[in-house]
Structure formats: structure tokens, C-alpha cells
Amino acid sequence: VNIMSLRQMSMGGVSVTTSEDDHALNQNPASLTNIDSFRLKLLYLNAGGNQKGIDLVKDITSLASTATQADQLSIIRQYVPSKLDYSVSISPILAMSWKGFGLGVYTSTKVNGLIGNLAQPVLRLSGGVDNVFGLGFAKELSYRNWTYDFGIAVKYVGKGILYSKSTGNDIYEKNVADLLSSSNDDSTGDVDMYFVSGPAIDLGIKSDYEFMDYKGSYGVSFKNVYSSLSGTQISDSGGVETEQSISGQLPFNASFGFSIDDEFVGMKKV
């Protein structure tokens, strides 16, 4: 789960020490100390995707109005091969933050895919939906002569993951017959997705430094120090569906970053 603001995405996701709003919850909770006043944010929408993928979705949804299955197949083959990328996030749905504290509710959908095989087009998709509720705290601490900010974020995470009922793999797959069936008969257009949810904990440290004539901050973020997700998944074997319990953890991730508070040649602070 990697929820980022538009500013953080434009920086390539590098924001271990530079977050100055509620998104510190998702990048480094210690940066909640950067916030100097109360802030409230609502319904911030980001969306993106490649044009060919958007056109494909439009054409697939309109296939039912096409006269013959041969015409429908011809439309799909125009897109073979094509890569598909879609992302939509409301980040945040709601967020409140002030110095040393933050809470937020976020949702993000990201789907990657490929349509290939000209003779019998096959659509493969991976990804899904992430929903996160986070609550974070940060405080300045000291150890001997070292002063630093320590933060903790407690999250409740819900994930909807695309998968194949027949194989159990986290890749959703449909051949051309399925695509046409989905368009011509609404009752068969469901996407296979399973859901897991549970708690997770992030930790972060941030401190200031001075080196020669330079000043700035450095920090370390530890994501998913603890996590425990569980849910159910339906498998289909020979037309017989069975439901089974699943559990797992979010991947642990550690990131280090630093920032420089300085003016570079040709640039000035505004």
C-alpha cells in the first residue's frame, strides 16, 4: 500500500523528510512534526491512464450494440497487442492534521494489464483497490546530544485484489469469448476479486543535520513493521466453487532520505 500525494508523485515518491501535510502518515509519520497549523482536506482526486487503454474500455463497453460477433472480434483485435494502465485515487477522502498528529482516510485503485494473442485475444489484468484509514503521532525526543522526531502510524488496511478463480493467481484473465459474453450478457460481467483487511503499523525517525555550509534533514521510514491481513477467496474447480480463508502480511519496507535547505545556483526560495 503506497498512498502518495500529487507532490510526492512528482518527486518520484521521495518524501521521507519533506512531507508537510497528512501524507506524512503514509510516507514517514515522524514528519508530522513539520506541520505548523491545523489543516483539513477533503476529496482530493487524482486519475491517470494510457489513452489506448481508455479507448479499449470504451469500445468493450459498447460492443453489445455491434451487430455481429465477427464485428465485435474485429474491434478487439485492433488493440492487440496493447498495455493497459489505469489509476484513480481519492487521496484523501478526509484528512485532518496538526503539529505532531494526523488522521486520514484514503482510497486508491491501480490496474495494469495486457491484451495479446491476435488469433484469440486474451486480456490479463493485475492490481486492485487499496483503502486505508490511518492515525499517526509524532514527538520530538532526545538521546544524549541527539535530538530527533519519532513517529508512529497505526493503519487499518483493506485490499481488493484481482485474481483468477480457476488458478488462484493474482492475475485476472479473460479470453475473447469471455469478453464478448461479458458485453452481451450483463450477468456474466463480474470481475474476479477477493478482499483482505487488517491492521498495520509504520514507524519513522527524522532529524536535522549540519555539514560544512549545508543544513537539512534526514530520516528513515519503516513501513509495515507489523501487519496482519485476512479474508476469503473463492476458487472454481470444474464449475464447483469453494470458499477458503486466507491470511498474510504486507511487505516490510525501509526507506532512507535526506533534504538540503539551501539555494542552488540559478534558483531562489520564494
Short mmCIF file of C-alpha atoms in Angstrom, two decimals:
data_model
loop_
_atom_site.label_atom_id
_atom_site.label_comp_id
_atom_site.label_asym_id
_atom_site.label_seq_id
_atom_site.Cartn_x
_atom_site.Cartn_y
_atom_site.Cartn_z
CA VAL A 1 0.00 0.00 0.00
CA ASN A 2 1.64 3.18 -1.17
CA ILE A 3 -0.64 6.22 -0.97
CA MET A 4 1.03 9.38 -2.30
CA SER A 5 0.01 12.98 -2.86
CA LEU A 6 0.42 14.65 -6.26
CA ARG A 7 3.51 16.47 -4.92
CA GLN A 8 5.09 13.22 -3.79
CA MET A 9 4.35 11.52 -7.13
CA SER A 10 6.02 14.41 -8.97
CA MET A 11 9.09 13.85 -6.77
CA GLY A 12 9.20 10.17 -7.73
CA GLY A 13 7.87 9.07 -4.35
CA VAL A 14 10.88 10.50 -2.48
CA SER A 15 9.39 12.20 0.57
CA VAL A 16 10.87 10.62 3.69
CA THR A 17 11.72 14.05 5.16
CA THR A 18 9.71 16.53 3.08
CA SER A 19 6.04 15.69 3.80
CA GLU A 20 4.31 18.73 5.23
CA ASP A 21 0.72 17.53 5.48
CA ASP A 22 -1.36 14.45 6.36
CA HIS A 23 0.55 12.35 3.79
CA ALA A 24 3.32 12.08 6.35
CA LEU A 25 1.08 9.29 7.69
CA ASN A 26 1.87 7.24 4.60
CA GLN A 27 5.50 8.24 3.98
CA ASN A 28 7.13 8.93 7.35
CA PRO A 29 4.99 9.59 10.44
CA ALA A 30 7.88 11.43 12.09
CA SER A 31 7.32 14.22 9.53
CA LEU A 32 4.05 15.09 11.26
CA THR A 33 6.21 17.46 13.28
CA ASN A 34 6.66 19.52 10.05
CA ILE A 35 3.03 20.64 10.27
CA ASP A 36 2.75 24.04 11.93
CA SER A 37 -1.03 24.59 11.95
CA PHE A 38 -4.36 22.79 11.77
CA ARG A 39 -5.22 21.52 8.28
CA LEU A 40 -8.35 19.94 6.85
CA LYS A 41 -8.53 18.31 3.42
CA LEU A 42 -11.48 16.73 1.60
CA LEU A 43 -11.93 14.67 -1.58
CA TYR A 44 -8.66 15.22 -3.44
CA LEU A 45 -8.93 13.27 -6.71
CA ASN A 46 -6.08 12.03 -8.89
CA ALA A 47 -6.62 9.95 -12.03
CA GLY A 48 -4.50 8.69 -14.90
CA GLY A 49 -4.17 6.09 -17.62
CA ASN A 50 -2.82 5.47 -21.09
CA GLN A 51 -5.03 6.62 -23.97
CA LYS A 52 -5.11 3.28 -25.77
CA GLY A 53 -6.34 1.54 -22.65
CA ILE A 54 -9.09 4.14 -22.14
CA ASP A 55 -10.22 3.71 -25.75
CA LEU A 56 -10.28 -0.08 -25.31
CA VAL A 57 -12.56 0.15 -22.27
CA LYS A 58 -14.94 2.46 -24.17
CA ASP A 59 -15.10 0.06 -27.12
CA ILE A 60 -15.57 -3.06 -24.97
CA THR A 61 -18.47 -1.44 -23.09
CA SER A 62 -20.15 -0.57 -26.39
CA LEU A 63 -19.67 -3.99 -28.04
CA ALA A 64 -23.23 -5.09 -27.26
CA SER A 65 -24.54 -2.55 -29.79
CA THR A 66 -22.38 -4.05 -32.57
CA ALA A 67 -24.38 -6.28 -34.93
CA THR A 68 -22.33 -9.48 -35.17
CA GLN A 69 -19.77 -11.32 -33.10
CA ALA A 70 -17.34 -11.10 -36.05
CA ASP A 71 -17.58 -7.30 -35.90
CA GLN A 72 -17.06 -7.43 -32.14
CA LEU A 73 -13.96 -9.59 -32.56
CA SER A 74 -12.60 -7.21 -35.18
CA ILE A 75 -12.88 -4.29 -32.74
CA ILE A 76 -10.97 -6.13 -30.01
CA ARG A 77 -8.22 -7.23 -32.42
CA GLN A 78 -7.45 -3.57 -33.20
CA TYR A 79 -5.90 -3.34 -29.74
CA VAL A 80 -3.66 -6.42 -29.91
CA PRO A 81 -1.06 -6.06 -28.50
CA SER A 82 -1.65 -3.24 -26.01
CA LYS A 83 -0.56 -2.38 -22.50
CA LEU A 84 -3.21 -1.05 -20.15
CA ASP A 85 -2.62 1.24 -17.17
CA TYR A 86 -5.26 2.87 -15.01
CA SER A 87 -5.06 4.63 -11.67
CA VAL A 88 -7.64 6.55 -9.66
CA SER A 89 -7.19 7.76 -6.11
CA ILE A 90 -9.08 9.93 -3.68
CA SER A 91 -6.19 10.96 -1.52
CA PRO A 92 -7.53 11.89 0.91
CA ILE A 93 -11.23 11.28 1.22
CA LEU A 94 -10.91 13.10 4.53
CA ALA A 95 -7.81 14.17 6.45
CA MET A 96 -7.05 16.31 9.49
CA SER A 97 -3.60 17.17 10.74
CA TRP A 98 -1.74 19.49 13.04
CA LYS A 99 1.68 19.51 14.64
CA GLY A 100 2.50 16.02 15.81
CA PHE A 101 -0.85 14.46 14.90
CA GLY A 102 -2.72 13.34 11.81
CA LEU A 103 -5.55 11.14 10.65
CA GLY A 104 -6.79 10.35 7.20
CA VAL A 105 -8.94 8.12 5.02
CA TYR A 106 -7.59 7.26 1.55
CA THR A 107 -8.54 5.08 -1.39
CA SER A 108 -6.51 4.15 -4.44
CA THR A 109 -7.19 1.94 -7.46
CA LYS A 110 -4.37 0.82 -9.74
CA VAL A 111 -4.71 -1.70 -12.56
CA ASN A 112 -2.04 -2.83 -15.02
CA GLY A 113 -2.73 -5.16 -17.90
CA LEU A 114 -2.01 -6.50 -21.33
CA ILE A 115 -4.18 -7.65 -24.20
CA GLY A 116 -2.41 -10.06 -26.53
CA ASN A 117 -2.75 -13.07 -28.86
CA LEU A 118 -4.15 -11.81 -32.17
CA ALA A 119 -5.85 -15.13 -33.09
CA GLN A 120 -7.70 -15.41 -29.77
CA PRO A 121 -7.28 -12.14 -27.82
CA VAL A 122 -6.65 -12.59 -24.10
CA LEU A 123 -6.96 -9.83 -21.50
CA ARG A 124 -4.76 -10.09 -18.40
CA LEU A 125 -5.11 -7.65 -15.52
CA SER A 126 -3.36 -7.26 -12.15
CA GLY A 127 -3.77 -4.80 -9.30
CA GLY A 128 -6.82 -3.74 -7.36
CA VAL A 129 -8.13 -1.35 -4.73
CA ASP A 130 -6.45 -0.15 -1.54
CA ASN A 131 -8.41 1.52 1.26
CA VAL A 132 -6.52 2.95 4.23
CA PHE A 133 -7.56 4.58 7.49
CA GLY A 134 -4.56 5.95 9.36
CA LEU A 135 -3.92 7.61 12.70
CA GLY A 136 -0.45 8.97 13.46
CA PHE A 137 1.50 10.65 16.24
CA ALA A 138 4.96 12.23 16.33
CA LYS A 139 7.05 13.77 19.07
CA GLU A 140 10.47 15.32 19.48
CA LEU A 141 12.79 13.19 21.61
CA SER A 142 16.44 13.30 22.57
CA TYR A 143 19.18 10.82 23.34
CA ARG A 144 22.32 12.31 24.81
CA ASN A 145 23.19 15.12 22.37
CA TRP A 146 20.99 13.84 19.55
CA THR A 147 17.56 15.41 19.05
CA TYR A 148 15.17 13.64 16.71
CA ASP A 149 11.49 13.26 15.85
CA PHE A 150 9.89 9.86 16.29
CA GLY A 151 6.55 8.95 14.73
CA ILE A 152 4.16 6.02 14.62
CA ALA A 153 1.21 5.44 12.30
CA VAL A 154 -1.45 2.85 13.05
CA LYS A 155 -3.44 1.88 9.97
CA TYR A 156 -6.41 -0.28 9.08
CA VAL A 157 -5.95 -1.53 5.53
CA GLY A 158 -8.48 -3.09 3.18
CA LYS A 159 -7.36 -4.53 -0.15
CA GLY A 160 -9.38 -5.78 -3.10
CA ILE A 161 -7.12 -7.87 -5.36
CA LEU A 162 -7.82 -9.05 -8.91
CA TYR A 163 -7.25 -12.79 -9.36
CA SER A 164 -8.26 -15.88 -11.28
CA LYS A 165 -10.80 -18.18 -9.62
CA SER A 166 -9.55 -21.16 -11.62
CA THR A 167 -5.82 -20.83 -10.78
CA GLY A 168 -5.82 -18.74 -7.60
CA ASN A 169 -3.10 -16.49 -9.09
CA ASP A 170 -3.30 -12.71 -8.61
CA ILE A 171 -3.86 -12.18 -12.34
CA TYR A 172 -7.35 -11.78 -13.76
CA GLU A 173 -7.63 -13.33 -17.22
CA LYS A 174 -10.38 -13.43 -19.85
CA ASN A 175 -10.22 -14.73 -23.40
CA VAL A 176 -12.15 -13.20 -26.28
CA ALA A 177 -15.19 -15.43 -25.72
CA ASP A 178 -15.43 -14.21 -22.12
CA LEU A 179 -15.04 -10.58 -23.20
CA LEU A 180 -17.84 -10.85 -25.73
CA SER A 181 -20.02 -12.75 -23.26
CA SER A 182 -19.48 -10.03 -20.65
CA SER A 183 -20.57 -7.38 -23.11
CA ASN A 184 -23.60 -9.25 -24.46
CA ASP A 185 -24.86 -10.61 -21.13
CA ASP A 186 -24.62 -8.37 -18.06
CA SER A 187 -24.99 -11.37 -15.75
CA THR A 188 -21.54 -12.71 -16.72
CA GLY A 189 -19.58 -9.46 -16.50
CA ASP A 190 -18.31 -9.74 -12.93
CA VAL A 191 -14.60 -9.30 -12.29
CA ASP A 192 -12.91 -11.86 -10.01
CA MET A 193 -11.65 -10.06 -6.90
CA TYR A 194 -11.00 -11.16 -3.33
CA PHE A 195 -10.74 -8.97 -0.25
CA VAL A 196 -8.41 -8.93 2.74
CA SER A 197 -8.17 -6.47 5.61
CA GLY A 198 -6.41 -5.89 8.90
CA PRO A 199 -4.10 -3.65 10.93
CA ALA A 200 -0.62 -2.41 10.06
CA ILE A 201 1.97 -0.22 11.81
CA ASP A 202 4.59 2.16 10.37
CA LEU A 203 7.46 3.81 12.26
CA GLY A 204 9.63 6.76 11.34
CA ILE A 205 12.57 8.85 12.55
CA LYS A 206 13.64 12.30 11.33
CA SER A 207 16.41 14.63 12.46
CA ASP A 208 18.22 17.78 11.35
CA TYR A 209 21.87 17.95 10.37
CA GLU A 210 24.60 20.47 9.65
CA PHE A 211 27.57 19.57 7.44
CA MET A 212 30.05 22.24 6.41
CA ASP A 213 27.87 25.02 4.95
CA TYR A 214 24.85 22.79 4.40
CA LYS A 215 21.80 22.25 6.56
CA GLY A 216 18.88 19.93 6.14
CA SER A 217 17.04 16.88 7.43
CA TYR A 218 17.44 13.13 7.15
CA GLY A 219 15.06 10.37 8.03
CA VAL A 220 14.24 6.68 7.97
CA SER A 221 10.80 5.22 7.39
CA PHE A 222 9.84 1.64 8.29
CA LYS A 223 6.61 0.58 6.63
CA ASN A 224 4.57 -2.40 7.79
CA VAL A 225 6.73 -3.20 10.80
CA TYR A 226 3.68 -5.17 11.82
CA SER A 227 0.75 -6.20 9.64
CA SER A 228 -1.86 -8.95 9.63
CA LEU A 229 -4.43 -9.19 6.85
CA SER A 230 -7.08 -11.86 6.42
CA GLY A 231 -10.08 -12.57 4.24
CA THR A 232 -11.72 -15.15 2.00
CA GLN A 233 -11.14 -16.27 -1.57
CA ILE A 234 -13.43 -18.29 -3.85
CA SER A 235 -11.88 -20.93 -6.09
CA ASP A 236 -13.58 -22.60 -9.05
CA SER A 237 -12.64 -26.17 -9.91
CA GLY A 238 -14.66 -27.75 -12.71
CA GLY A 239 -17.60 -25.46 -12.08
CA VAL A 240 -17.67 -26.15 -8.34
CA GLU A 241 -16.97 -23.07 -6.23
CA THR A 242 -15.42 -23.34 -2.77
CA GLU A 243 -14.60 -20.61 -0.27
CA GLN A 244 -11.39 -20.66 1.72
CA SER A 245 -9.84 -18.43 4.35
CA ILE A 246 -6.59 -16.65 3.52
CA SER A 247 -4.15 -14.58 5.56
CA GLY A 248 -0.89 -12.78 5.05
CA GLN A 249 1.22 -9.70 5.71
CA LEU A 250 2.03 -6.54 3.83
CA PRO A 251 5.66 -6.42 2.64
CA PHE A 252 8.08 -4.70 5.02
CA ASN A 253 9.85 -1.72 3.50
CA ALA A 254 12.60 0.58 4.84
CA SER A 255 13.43 3.90 3.15
CA PHE A 256 16.13 6.47 3.86
CA GLY A 257 16.06 10.04 2.61
CA PHE A 258 17.54 13.46 3.20
CA SER A 259 16.82 17.03 2.17
CA ILE A 260 19.02 20.11 1.82
CA ASP A 261 17.81 23.53 2.97
CA ASP A 262 19.82 25.65 0.58
CA GLU A 263 19.60 27.81 -2.52
CA PHE A 264 21.21 26.38 -5.63
CA VAL A 265 22.79 28.44 -8.40
CA GLY A 266 20.11 29.85 -10.65
CA MET A 267 17.36 29.19 -8.11
CA LYS A 268 16.00 31.14 -5.20
CA LYS A 269 13.50 30.49 -2.48
CA VAL A 270 10.07 32.02 -2.98
#
